[in-house]
Amino acid sequence: MTTFKNLGLDPELLSALEKLGFEKPTPVQEKAIPALLETDNDLVALAQTGTGNTAAFGLPLLQKLEFTGFTEALVLAPTRELCMQITRDLETFAAFKPELKIVAVYGGASIRDQISLLNRGSQVVGATPGRLIDLLERKAVHLDQLRVLVLDEADEMLNMGFQEDIDTILSKSPSDRQSCLFSATMPPEVRRIAQRYMRNPAEISLAANTINEYIEHHYYVVKEKNRYEAV
């Protein structure tokens, strides 16, 4: 049985996973973590949401940081909720790396507060595309020292109309970065991003078109006047 200890993770990350009670990696974690740790090659991973994608890219990302004082890693997500969830997870994984600073930037919150956090230093930035573009235009965040860039739920970002923003962000980041693209599906638009901005990426495909067996679906029938209370 493969465990996280077999994947080459450092002791600090293993301690955080042990504290969380995580022992056995999910299939996407088992394949992606060694691939990202052992090389600087780009990676395309097709896996359903809810199968452990954040740890699959987040653990190698955290291990490869060099603490240069600049933003070394960027994770793009389609929604503020996912952005916040990713950064919370990364902070949990980095529980035994107290020197690490992770900042989330997204719309619907004070941009001044986010700029203040960025000015204090951030090795890892989690962002939604629109807010990151705004911060780039204000020169509040800099990508010139970026080493790792992750596109999480890339198909959803394109479905939500972020194509132009993604193109802008990728064009402003170093060409020698390591790029990781995680997506549930591979429509032509996502394939185009991989072909244009990634360098001979390895590809992991884990039943991307099947329903995640770990998700349960429930519904309740209520009167319209009670719907808010029910929710």
PDB file of C-alpha atoms in Angstrom:
ATOM      1  CA  MET A   1       0.000   0.000   0.000  1.00  0.00           C
ATOM      2  CA  THR A   2       1.352   3.393  -0.998  1.00  0.00           C
ATOM      3  CA  THR A   3       1.502   5.949   1.815  1.00  0.00           C
ATOM      4  CA  PHE A   4       2.478   9.606   1.835  1.00  0.00           C
ATOM      5  CA  LYS A   5       5.822   8.552   3.347  1.00  0.00           C
ATOM      6  CA  ASN A   6       6.624   6.721   0.100  1.00  0.00           C
ATOM      7  CA  LEU A   7       6.128   9.785  -2.086  1.00  0.00           C
ATOM      8  CA  GLY A   8       9.249  11.758  -1.125  1.00  0.00           C
ATOM      9  CA  LEU A   9       7.629  14.454   1.021  1.00  0.00           C
ATOM     10  CA  ASP A  10       9.713  16.240   3.629  1.00  0.00           C
ATOM     11  CA  PRO A  11       9.259  15.642   7.392  1.00  0.00           C
ATOM     12  CA  GLU A  12       7.383  18.913   8.007  1.00  0.00           C
ATOM     13  CA  LEU A  13       4.720  18.087   5.451  1.00  0.00           C
ATOM     14  CA  LEU A  14       4.458  14.494   6.671  1.00  0.00           C
ATOM     15  CA  SER A  15       3.952  15.763  10.234  1.00  0.00           C
ATOM     16  CA  ALA A  16       1.103  17.999   9.056  1.00  0.00           C
ATOM     17  CA  LEU A  17      -0.518  15.115   7.174  1.00  0.00           C
ATOM     18  CA  GLU A  18      -0.152  12.851  10.194  1.00  0.00           C
ATOM     19  CA  LYS A  19      -1.821  15.487  12.354  1.00  0.00           C
ATOM     20  CA  LEU A  20      -4.689  15.549   9.852  1.00  0.00           C
ATOM     21  CA  GLY A  21      -4.921  11.771   9.954  1.00  0.00           C
ATOM     22  CA  PHE A  22      -3.986  11.393   6.275  1.00  0.00           C
ATOM     23  CA  GLU A  23      -2.040   8.224   5.518  1.00  0.00           C
ATOM     24  CA  LYS A  24      -2.955   6.901   2.076  1.00  0.00           C
ATOM     25  CA  PRO A  25      -2.908   9.228  -0.940  1.00  0.00           C
ATOM     26  CA  THR A  26      -5.771   9.334  -3.421  1.00  0.00           C
ATOM     27  CA  PRO A  27      -4.998   8.139  -6.974  1.00  0.00           C
ATOM     28  CA  VAL A  28      -4.341  11.640  -8.301  1.00  0.00           C
ATOM     29  CA  GLN A  29      -2.074  12.396  -5.330  1.00  0.00           C
ATOM     30  CA  GLU A  30      -0.189   9.147  -5.763  1.00  0.00           C
ATOM     31  CA  LYS A  31       0.584   9.996  -9.392  1.00  0.00           C
ATOM     32  CA  ALA A  32       0.979  13.784  -9.272  1.00  0.00           C
ATOM     33  CA  ILE A  33       3.100  14.260  -6.137  1.00  0.00           C
ATOM     34  CA  PRO A  34       6.133  12.216  -7.302  1.00  0.00           C
ATOM     35  CA  ALA A  35       5.828  13.625 -10.828  1.00  0.00           C
ATOM     36  CA  LEU A  36       6.005  17.202  -9.520  1.00  0.00           C
ATOM     37  CA  LEU A  37       8.660  16.547  -6.885  1.00  0.00           C
ATOM     38  CA  GLU A  38      11.099  14.629  -9.040  1.00  0.00           C
ATOM     39  CA  THR A  39      11.190  17.006 -12.007  1.00  0.00           C
ATOM     40  CA  ASP A  40      10.350  20.554 -13.007  1.00  0.00           C
ATOM     41  CA  ASN A  41       8.289  19.314 -15.943  1.00  0.00           C
ATOM     42  CA  ASP A  42       4.825  20.710 -16.572  1.00  0.00           C
ATOM     43  CA  LEU A  43       1.817  18.565 -15.720  1.00  0.00           C
ATOM     44  CA  VAL A  44      -1.773  18.225 -16.922  1.00  0.00           C
ATOM     45  CA  ALA A  45      -3.978  16.269 -14.522  1.00  0.00           C
ATOM     46  CA  LEU A  46      -7.532  15.278 -15.401  1.00  0.00           C
ATOM     47  CA  ALA A  47      -9.356  14.386 -12.200  1.00  0.00           C
ATOM     48  CA  GLN A  48     -12.745  15.152 -10.728  1.00  0.00           C
ATOM     49  CA  THR A  49     -13.208  17.824  -8.094  1.00  0.00           C
ATOM     50  CA  GLY A  50     -13.189  16.278  -4.636  1.00  0.00           C
ATOM     51  CA  THR A  51     -10.482  13.700  -5.357  1.00  0.00           C
ATOM     52  CA  GLY A  52      -7.680  15.514  -3.534  1.00  0.00           C
ATOM     53  CA  ASN A  53      -6.355  17.887  -6.173  1.00  0.00           C
ATOM     54  CA  THR A  54      -5.239  20.563  -3.704  1.00  0.00           C
ATOM     55  CA  ALA A  55      -2.868  18.189  -1.925  1.00  0.00           C
ATOM     56  CA  ALA A  56      -1.783  16.739  -5.279  1.00  0.00           C
ATOM     57  CA  PHE A  57      -0.332  20.064  -6.401  1.00  0.00           C
ATOM     58  CA  GLY A  58      -0.067  21.812  -3.042  1.00  0.00           C
ATOM     59  CA  LEU A  59       2.284  19.452  -1.220  1.00  0.00           C
ATOM     60  CA  PRO A  60       4.961  19.461  -3.959  1.00  0.00           C
ATOM     61  CA  LEU A  61       4.518  23.211  -4.365  1.00  0.00           C
ATOM     62  CA  LEU A  62       5.164  23.804  -0.654  1.00  0.00           C
ATOM     63  CA  GLN A  63       8.199  21.519  -0.639  1.00  0.00           C
ATOM     64  CA  LYS A  64       9.864  23.218  -3.614  1.00  0.00           C
ATOM     65  CA  LEU A  65       9.765  26.743  -2.180  1.00  0.00           C
ATOM     66  CA  GLU A  66      13.178  28.363  -1.771  1.00  0.00           C
ATOM     67  CA  PHE A  67      12.028  31.302   0.404  1.00  0.00           C
ATOM     68  CA  THR A  68      13.616  33.900  -1.824  1.00  0.00           C
ATOM     69  CA  GLY A  69      11.488  36.714  -0.418  1.00  0.00           C
ATOM     70  CA  PHE A  70       9.451  36.906  -3.611  1.00  0.00           C
ATOM     71  CA  THR A  71       6.193  35.294  -4.722  1.00  0.00           C
ATOM     72  CA  GLU A  72       7.328  31.864  -5.892  1.00  0.00           C
ATOM     73  CA  ALA A  73       4.006  30.085  -6.428  1.00  0.00           C
ATOM     74  CA  LEU A  74       0.612  31.120  -7.776  1.00  0.00           C
ATOM     75  CA  VAL A  75      -2.595  29.088  -7.690  1.00  0.00           C
ATOM     76  CA  LEU A  76      -5.465  30.343  -9.856  1.00  0.00           C
ATOM     77  CA  ALA A  77      -9.017  29.241  -9.049  1.00  0.00           C
ATOM     78  CA  PRO A  78     -12.358  30.172 -10.653  1.00  0.00           C
ATOM     79  CA  THR A  79     -14.246  31.333  -7.543  1.00  0.00           C
ATOM     80  CA  ARG A  80     -13.514  33.120  -4.293  1.00  0.00           C
ATOM     81  CA  GLU A  81     -14.846  30.136  -2.347  1.00  0.00           C
ATOM     82  CA  LEU A  82     -12.422  27.733  -3.988  1.00  0.00           C
ATOM     83  CA  CYS A  83      -9.594  30.249  -3.675  1.00  0.00           C
ATOM     84  CA  MET A  84     -10.226  30.555   0.059  1.00  0.00           C
ATOM     85  CA  GLN A  85     -10.515  26.791   0.452  1.00  0.00           C
ATOM     86  CA  ILE A  86      -7.236  26.171  -1.378  1.00  0.00           C
ATOM     87  CA  THR A  87      -5.319  28.693   0.699  1.00  0.00           C
ATOM     88  CA  ARG A  88      -6.779  27.296   3.933  1.00  0.00           C
ATOM     89  CA  ASP A  89      -5.705  23.807   2.880  1.00  0.00           C
ATOM     90  CA  LEU A  90      -2.223  25.015   1.989  1.00  0.00           C
ATOM     91  CA  GLU A  91      -1.905  26.724   5.358  1.00  0.00           C
ATOM     92  CA  THR A  92      -2.930  23.480   7.053  1.00  0.00           C
ATOM     93  CA  PHE A  93      -0.373  21.486   5.060  1.00  0.00           C
ATOM     94  CA  ALA A  94       2.280  24.082   5.989  1.00  0.00           C
ATOM     95  CA  ALA A  95       1.500  23.976   9.711  1.00  0.00           C
ATOM     96  CA  PHE A  96       5.114  23.010  10.485  1.00  0.00           C
ATOM     97  CA  LYS A  97       6.609  25.615   8.153  1.00  0.00           C
ATOM     98  CA  PRO A  98       5.966  28.740  10.259  1.00  0.00           C
ATOM     99  CA  GLU A  99       8.103  30.973   8.040  1.00  0.00           C
ATOM    100  CA  LEU A 100       5.790  30.419   5.073  1.00  0.00           C
ATOM    101  CA  LYS A 101       3.357  33.178   4.096  1.00  0.00           C
ATOM    102  CA  ILE A 102       0.291  32.366   1.997  1.00  0.00           C
ATOM    103  CA  VAL A 103      -2.082  35.098   0.815  1.00  0.00           C
ATOM    104  CA  ALA A 104      -5.501  34.752  -0.819  1.00  0.00           C
ATOM    105  CA  VAL A 105      -6.709  37.493  -3.178  1.00  0.00           C
ATOM    106  CA  TYR A 106     -10.210  37.483  -4.653  1.00  0.00           C
ATOM    107  CA  GLY A 107     -13.055  39.780  -5.574  1.00  0.00           C
ATOM    108  CA  GLY A 108     -15.788  40.796  -3.170  1.00  0.00           C
ATOM    109  CA  ALA A 109     -13.292  41.718  -0.436  1.00  0.00           C
ATOM    110  CA  SER A 110     -11.218  44.802   0.327  1.00  0.00           C
ATOM    111  CA  ILE A 111      -8.441  45.129  -2.213  1.00  0.00           C
ATOM    112  CA  ARG A 112      -6.591  47.489   0.123  1.00  0.00           C
ATOM    113  CA  ASP A 113      -6.468  44.840   2.828  1.00  0.00           C
ATOM    114  CA  GLN A 114      -5.190  42.314   0.302  1.00  0.00           C
ATOM    115  CA  ILE A 115      -2.519  44.742  -0.927  1.00  0.00           C
ATOM    116  CA  SER A 116      -1.447  45.246   2.683  1.00  0.00           C
ATOM    117  CA  LEU A 117      -1.031  41.498   3.123  1.00  0.00           C
ATOM    118  CA  LEU A 118       0.927  41.213  -0.122  1.00  0.00           C
ATOM    119  CA  ASN A 119       3.235  44.038   0.963  1.00  0.00           C
ATOM    120  CA  ARG A 120       4.214  42.019   4.028  1.00  0.00           C
ATOM    121  CA  GLY A 121       5.537  39.277   1.779  1.00  0.00           C
ATOM    122  CA  SER A 122       3.980  36.159   0.320  1.00  0.00           C
ATOM    123  CA  GLN A 123       5.707  33.066  -1.007  1.00  0.00           C
ATOM    124  CA  VAL A 124       2.391  31.621  -2.221  1.00  0.00           C
ATOM    125  CA  VAL A 125      -0.575  33.523  -3.649  1.00  0.00           C
ATOM    126  CA  GLY A 126      -3.990  31.969  -4.238  1.00  0.00           C
ATOM    127  CA  ALA A 127      -6.070  34.110  -6.569  1.00  0.00           C
ATOM    128  CA  THR A 128      -9.106  34.465  -8.748  1.00  0.00           C
ATOM    129  CA  PRO A 129      -8.185  35.723 -12.235  1.00  0.00           C
ATOM    130  CA  GLY A 130     -10.059  39.038 -12.169  1.00  0.00           C
ATOM    131  CA  ARG A 131      -8.680  40.208  -8.835  1.00  0.00           C
ATOM    132  CA  LEU A 132      -5.153  39.162  -9.785  1.00  0.00           C
ATOM    133  CA  ILE A 133      -5.352  41.201 -12.990  1.00  0.00           C
ATOM    134  CA  ASP A 134      -6.429  44.203 -10.920  1.00  0.00           C
ATOM    135  CA  LEU A 135      -3.481  43.730  -8.560  1.00  0.00           C
ATOM    136  CA  LEU A 136      -1.051  43.317 -11.452  1.00  0.00           C
ATOM    137  CA  GLU A 137      -2.270  46.588 -12.963  1.00  0.00           C
ATOM    138  CA  ARG A 138      -1.722  48.296  -9.603  1.00  0.00           C
ATOM    139  CA  LYS A 139       1.762  46.699  -9.388  1.00  0.00           C
ATOM    140  CA  ALA A 140       0.776  45.250  -6.033  1.00  0.00           C
ATOM    141  CA  VAL A 141       1.841  41.742  -6.999  1.00  0.00           C
ATOM    142  CA  HIS A 142       4.791  40.664  -9.106  1.00  0.00           C
ATOM    143  CA  LEU A 143       5.180  37.420 -11.023  1.00  0.00           C
ATOM    144  CA  ASP A 144       8.722  37.854 -12.363  1.00  0.00           C
ATOM    145  CA  GLN A 145      10.174  35.434  -9.769  1.00  0.00           C
ATOM    146  CA  LEU A 146       7.389  32.872 -10.106  1.00  0.00           C
ATOM    147  CA  ARG A 147       8.584  29.260 -10.075  1.00  0.00           C
ATOM    148  CA  VAL A 148       5.294  27.319  -9.988  1.00  0.00           C
ATOM    149  CA  LEU A 149       1.910  28.248 -11.482  1.00  0.00           C
ATOM    150  CA  VAL A 150      -1.209  26.127 -10.953  1.00  0.00           C
ATOM    151  CA  LEU A 151      -4.495  26.403 -12.835  1.00  0.00           C
ATOM    152  CA  ASP A 152      -7.083  24.608 -10.713  1.00  0.00           C
ATOM    153  CA  GLU A 153     -10.469  23.727 -12.242  1.00  0.00           C
ATOM    154  CA  ALA A 154      -9.251  25.173 -15.532  1.00  0.00           C
ATOM    155  CA  ASP A 155     -12.392  24.113 -17.388  1.00  0.00           C
ATOM    156  CA  GLU A 156     -14.569  26.017 -14.920  1.00  0.00           C
ATOM    157  CA  MET A 157     -12.441  29.152 -15.252  1.00  0.00           C
ATOM    158  CA  LEU A 158     -12.939  29.090 -19.007  1.00  0.00           C
ATOM    159  CA  ASN A 159     -16.667  28.393 -18.635  1.00  0.00           C
ATOM    160  CA  MET A 160     -16.890  31.517 -16.479  1.00  0.00           C
ATOM    161  CA  GLY A 161     -15.272  33.696 -19.136  1.00  0.00           C
ATOM    162  CA  PHE A 162     -11.733  34.057 -17.778  1.00  0.00           C
ATOM    163  CA  GLN A 163      -9.965  33.129 -21.026  1.00  0.00           C
ATOM    164  CA  GLU A 164      -8.522  36.610 -21.617  1.00  0.00           C
ATOM    165  CA  ASP A 165      -7.474  37.039 -17.979  1.00  0.00           C
ATOM    166  CA  ILE A 166      -5.720  33.663 -17.974  1.00  0.00           C
ATOM    167  CA  ASP A 167      -3.881  34.540 -21.190  1.00  0.00           C
ATOM    168  CA  THR A 168      -2.735  37.832 -19.640  1.00  0.00           C
ATOM    169  CA  ILE A 169      -1.552  36.206 -16.398  1.00  0.00           C
ATOM    170  CA  LEU A 170       0.318  33.415 -18.151  1.00  0.00           C
ATOM    171  CA  SER A 171       1.974  35.840 -20.543  1.00  0.00           C
ATOM    172  CA  LYS A 172       3.241  37.930 -17.604  1.00  0.00           C
ATOM    173  CA  SER A 173       4.854  35.015 -15.764  1.00  0.00           C
ATOM    174  CA  PRO A 174       8.341  33.597 -16.465  1.00  0.00           C
ATOM    175  CA  SER A 175       8.581  31.159 -19.366  1.00  0.00           C
ATOM    176  CA  ASP A 176      10.724  28.768 -17.315  1.00  0.00           C
ATOM    177  CA  ARG A 177       8.132  28.310 -14.568  1.00  0.00           C
ATOM    178  CA  GLN A 178       6.662  24.909 -13.790  1.00  0.00           C
ATOM    179  CA  SER A 179       3.016  24.905 -14.860  1.00  0.00           C
ATOM    180  CA  CYS A 180       0.339  22.567 -13.523  1.00  0.00           C
ATOM    181  CA  LEU A 181      -3.152  22.365 -14.977  1.00  0.00           C
ATOM    182  CA  PHE A 182      -5.872  20.503 -13.083  1.00  0.00           C
ATOM    183  CA  SER A 183      -9.229  20.022 -14.755  1.00  0.00           C
ATOM    184  CA  ALA A 184     -12.183  17.645 -14.667  1.00  0.00           C
ATOM    185  CA  THR A 185     -12.458  17.704 -18.467  1.00  0.00           C
ATOM    186  CA  MET A 186     -10.271  18.668 -21.420  1.00  0.00           C
ATOM    187  CA  PRO A 187     -12.352  20.786 -23.815  1.00  0.00           C
ATOM    188  CA  PRO A 188     -10.558  22.402 -26.784  1.00  0.00           C
ATOM    189  CA  GLU A 189     -10.052  25.680 -24.898  1.00  0.00           C
ATOM    190  CA  VAL A 190      -8.195  23.951 -22.060  1.00  0.00           C
ATOM    191  CA  ARG A 191      -6.146  21.949 -24.560  1.00  0.00           C
ATOM    192  CA  ARG A 192      -5.216  25.216 -26.273  1.00  0.00           C
ATOM    193  CA  ILE A 193      -3.862  26.647 -23.015  1.00  0.00           C
ATOM    194  CA  ALA A 194      -1.788  23.514 -22.460  1.00  0.00           C
ATOM    195  CA  GLN A 195      -0.396  23.644 -25.998  1.00  0.00           C
ATOM    196  CA  ARG A 196       0.352  27.370 -25.933  1.00  0.00           C
ATOM    197  CA  TYR A 197       1.728  27.910 -22.455  1.00  0.00           C
ATOM    198  CA  MET A 198       3.059  24.540 -21.261  1.00  0.00           C
ATOM    199  CA  ARG A 199       6.266  22.758 -22.230  1.00  0.00           C
ATOM    200  CA  ASN A 200       5.697  19.129 -23.214  1.00  0.00           C
ATOM    201  CA  PRO A 201       3.526  18.454 -20.158  1.00  0.00           C
ATOM    202  CA  ALA A 202       3.143  14.996 -18.709  1.00  0.00           C
ATOM    203  CA  GLU A 203      -0.506  13.982 -18.514  1.00  0.00           C
ATOM    204  CA  ILE A 204      -2.377  12.133 -15.795  1.00  0.00           C
ATOM    205  CA  SER A 205      -5.919  11.054 -16.595  1.00  0.00           C
ATOM    206  CA  LEU A 206      -8.075   9.524 -13.880  1.00  0.00           C
ATOM    207  CA  ALA A 207     -11.584   8.788 -15.148  1.00  0.00           C
ATOM    208  CA  ALA A 208     -12.203  12.441 -15.831  1.00  0.00           C
ATOM    209  CA  ASN A 209     -15.635  11.841 -17.328  1.00  0.00           C
ATOM    210  CA  THR A 210     -17.067   9.715 -14.529  1.00  0.00           C
ATOM    211  CA  ILE A 211     -19.023  10.765 -11.480  1.00  0.00           C
ATOM    212  CA  ASN A 212     -16.984  11.035  -8.293  1.00  0.00           C
ATOM    213  CA  GLU A 213     -18.037   8.009  -6.254  1.00  0.00           C
ATOM    214  CA  TYR A 214     -17.338   9.818  -2.980  1.00  0.00           C
ATOM    215  CA  ILE A 215     -20.014  12.475  -3.512  1.00  0.00           C
ATOM    216  CA  GLU A 216     -23.539  11.808  -2.293  1.00  0.00           C
ATOM    217  CA  HIS A 217     -26.544  13.630  -3.774  1.00  0.00           C
ATOM    218  CA  HIS A 218     -29.610  14.566  -1.725  1.00  0.00           C
ATOM    219  CA  TYR A 219     -32.639  16.710  -2.449  1.00  0.00           C
ATOM    220  CA  TYR A 220     -35.574  17.968  -0.403  1.00  0.00           C
ATOM    221  CA  VAL A 221     -38.968  19.091  -1.622  1.00  0.00           C
ATOM    222  CA  VAL A 222     -40.121  22.288   0.087  1.00  0.00           C
ATOM    223  CA  LYS A 223     -42.654  25.021  -0.567  1.00  0.00           C
ATOM    224  CA  GLU A 224     -41.341  28.084  -2.351  1.00  0.00           C
ATOM    225  CA  LYS A 225     -41.980  30.371   0.637  1.00  0.00           C
ATOM    226  CA  ASN A 226     -39.783  28.117   2.807  1.00  0.00           C
ATOM    227  CA  ARG A 227     -36.861  27.762   0.439  1.00  0.00           C
ATOM    228  CA  TYR A 228     -34.507  30.224   2.154  1.00  0.00           C
ATOM    229  CA  GLU A 229     -35.092  28.722   5.560  1.00  0.00           C
ATOM    230  CA  ALA A 230     -34.611  25.246   4.120  1.00  0.00           C
ATOM    231  CA  VAL A 231     -31.318  26.198   2.465  1.00  0.00           C
TER     232      VAL A 231
END
